[in-house]
Amino acid sequence: MKVLGLETSCDETAAAVVEDGRVVLSNIVASQHALHGPFGGVVPEVAARAHAERVSAVIEEALTQARVAPEDLGGIAVVHRPGLVGALLVGLSAAKSLALAWDLPFVGVDHIDAHVYAAHLAGFDRYPQISLIVSGGHTCLYAVDAPMQLRVLGQTTDDAAGEAFDKVAKLLGLGFPGGPALARCAASGNPSAIAFPRSAPNEKPSDRLDFSFSGLKTAVVYHLRKRGADKPLGEAERADIAASFQEAACEVLVEKTLAACRATGIKRAGIGGGVACNERLRALFAERALKAGAEIFFPPPALCADNGAMSAGLAFHRLSRGERDALDLDADPTPKRAGR
Ligand code: KG4
Ligand code: ZN
């Protein structure tokens, strides 16, 4: 079954065609980074408008590249939560209109479930597995028993990992989007130059699978204040701060994931979300997982960052069971599970 999947939850307009939840026939992403760059962050109104302008062309390109006609499709999937509500509504309206016009089944999928599924889509399909999702809006550790069957093991109590990268990049004057800019800057820095904190000051053993990044971000603020705001940041010093921050953030992500593997006895983990594109995170996982006897899987970067293939792939599992959503399915800006 070939499924068309759409994703417009934030600042990427994305459409893809995936066969049988596994074979990516096309994966088109129109990034809005250039539009939001001058504002230093995603502007919801600008994002929604840009999605509306681009979504038809992106869908057309996804079908053309996959060499698929509407009548070859078995269904249409769209991310309907969580995200910016105006942005979600554009994808949702497009998916519903096409489902109606082409007489196809339609399903809404959860953005985080789709990020988790990216590992399966890329071939990591043994269960149970641990999943670490690190994106601009979410940092979550799950035990995954099957696609869409997730148990929350830990989550961030404040900032998401990507949000911390973005905010520190801003403090260092590195522009938007911050994560990749900070990673580039960190490449020439010394990761041991500054000992930034690895855990929240009052972390209790029971919180050990939860994350907190606001203390780390504040430590960068204090470091910059202490050295004197009036002194211009030289290139080498900026790189040292970026590398030291990145090292602290990545170490926490790696250690907590490996702690989740130990606590559950599940010695395999898939990593997803935009921060999973980070090269240092990938290298540190490779180093430490070996010692811990855990298998760590990273999907290719195109499946880690927001994309339509992960929603098309995940939706296959619902569509093939005959499940459908009604055409009054609404956009929902809030995450599905707050607790555990
Ligand atoms: O999953 P994603 O594409 O969108 C959300 O669902 O949020 O993740 C975007 C986040 C942003 O915070 C971005 O700065 C971060 O992922 N990111 C990175 C890298 N590439 C993207 N963070 C660190 N290093 C990277 N190479
Ligand atoms: Zn995402």
XYZ file of C-alpha atoms in Angstrom, residues 76-218:
143
model
C -3.528 9.925 3.042
C -1.860 10.688 6.384
C -1.228 13.996 8.076
C 0.327 15.141 11.342
C -2.521 16.756 13.303
C -0.770 17.193 16.688
C 1.193 18.640 18.418
C 2.510 21.816 16.805
C 1.589 25.373 15.853
C -2.145 25.260 15.385
C -2.268 27.512 12.296
C 0.510 25.486 10.692
C -1.129 22.128 11.519
C -4.438 23.318 10.057
C -2.896 23.880 6.629
C -1.683 20.277 6.309
C -4.871 18.933 7.845
C -7.092 20.880 5.428
C -4.987 19.810 2.453
C -5.103 16.144 3.499
C -8.877 16.206 4.081
C -9.565 17.942 0.756
C -7.502 15.407 -1.174
C -9.036 12.463 0.701
C -12.485 13.744 -0.236
C -11.598 14.598 -3.843
C -9.725 11.331 -4.494
C -12.040 9.183 -2.343
C -9.211 7.873 -0.162
C -9.058 6.858 3.500
C -7.584 9.531 5.746
C -5.723 9.279 9.087
C -4.194 11.818 11.454
C -0.936 10.921 13.192
C 0.903 12.256 16.217
C 4.123 14.108 15.387
C 6.121 12.452 18.188
C 4.850 8.950 17.311
C 6.018 9.732 13.765
C 9.507 10.788 14.967
C 9.716 7.515 16.936
C 8.655 5.587 13.812
C 11.491 7.077 11.731
C 13.858 4.444 13.159
C 11.512 1.614 12.088
C 11.149 3.217 8.668
C 14.934 3.204 8.318
C 15.121 -0.501 9.183
C 15.370 -0.598 13.000
C 12.271 -2.728 13.521
C 12.975 -5.088 16.420
C 10.846 -4.586 19.552
C 10.840 -3.707 22.346
C 13.160 -0.770 21.756
C 14.019 2.411 23.637
C 13.409 5.644 21.747
C 14.966 9.020 22.462
C 13.223 11.915 20.673
C 15.152 15.170 20.703
C 13.556 17.973 18.733
C 12.894 21.696 18.992
C 9.760 21.140 21.075
C 10.277 17.739 22.740
C 12.788 15.674 24.651
C 11.382 12.306 25.597
C 12.527 8.791 26.408
C 10.136 5.943 25.612
C 9.979 2.194 25.828
C 8.401 1.194 22.510
C 6.646 -2.192 22.304
C 5.404 -1.771 18.704
C 4.736 1.172 16.359
C 2.459 3.611 18.279
C 2.733 1.596 21.537
C 4.844 3.907 23.652
C 5.479 4.082 27.402
C 7.012 7.336 28.659
C 10.152 6.724 30.734
C 11.355 10.304 31.014
C 10.807 13.763 29.607
C 12.096 17.274 29.946
C 10.921 19.265 32.926
C 11.688 22.577 31.179
C 13.357 23.283 27.803
C 13.581 20.757 24.984
C 17.097 19.818 23.838
C 16.717 21.576 20.479
C 15.318 24.648 22.209
C 18.461 24.767 24.396
C 20.686 24.527 21.301
C 18.655 27.301 19.646
C 18.758 29.602 22.689
C 22.497 29.146 23.310
C 23.162 29.736 19.609
C 21.253 33.013 19.951
C 23.315 34.001 23.032
C 26.458 33.378 20.983
C 25.136 35.422 18.046
C 25.011 32.416 15.731
C 21.703 33.047 13.959
C 18.722 30.811 13.125
C 18.245 27.871 13.035
C 20.524 27.641 16.055
C 21.204 23.889 16.372
C 23.120 23.363 13.123
C 24.878 26.764 13.494
C 26.021 25.886 17.001
C 27.250 22.466 15.849
C 29.277 24.093 13.046
C 30.783 26.616 15.458
C 31.566 23.886 18.032
C 33.560 21.879 15.474
C 36.690 23.997 16.033
C 36.231 24.421 19.820
C 37.524 22.573 22.872
C 34.689 20.575 24.524
C 36.531 20.578 27.880
C 37.202 24.333 27.935
C 34.305 25.047 30.335
C 32.771 22.549 32.774
C 29.056 23.228 32.213
C 26.642 21.274 34.495
C 25.413 17.835 33.417
C 22.383 17.597 35.699
C 19.807 19.784 37.406
C 21.040 20.933 40.852
C 18.358 19.059 42.868
C 17.955 15.986 40.697
C 16.566 13.086 42.735
C 17.313 9.460 41.779
C 13.622 9.063 40.828
C 14.012 11.870 38.263
C 16.994 10.294 36.626
C 15.302 9.589 33.323
C 13.878 13.112 33.167
C 15.780 15.956 31.533
C 16.384 19.570 32.464
C 18.193 21.924 30.112
C 17.336 25.303 31.554
C 20.159 25.073 34.163
C 22.677 24.377 31.411
C 21.373 27.313 29.389
C 21.542 29.583 32.466
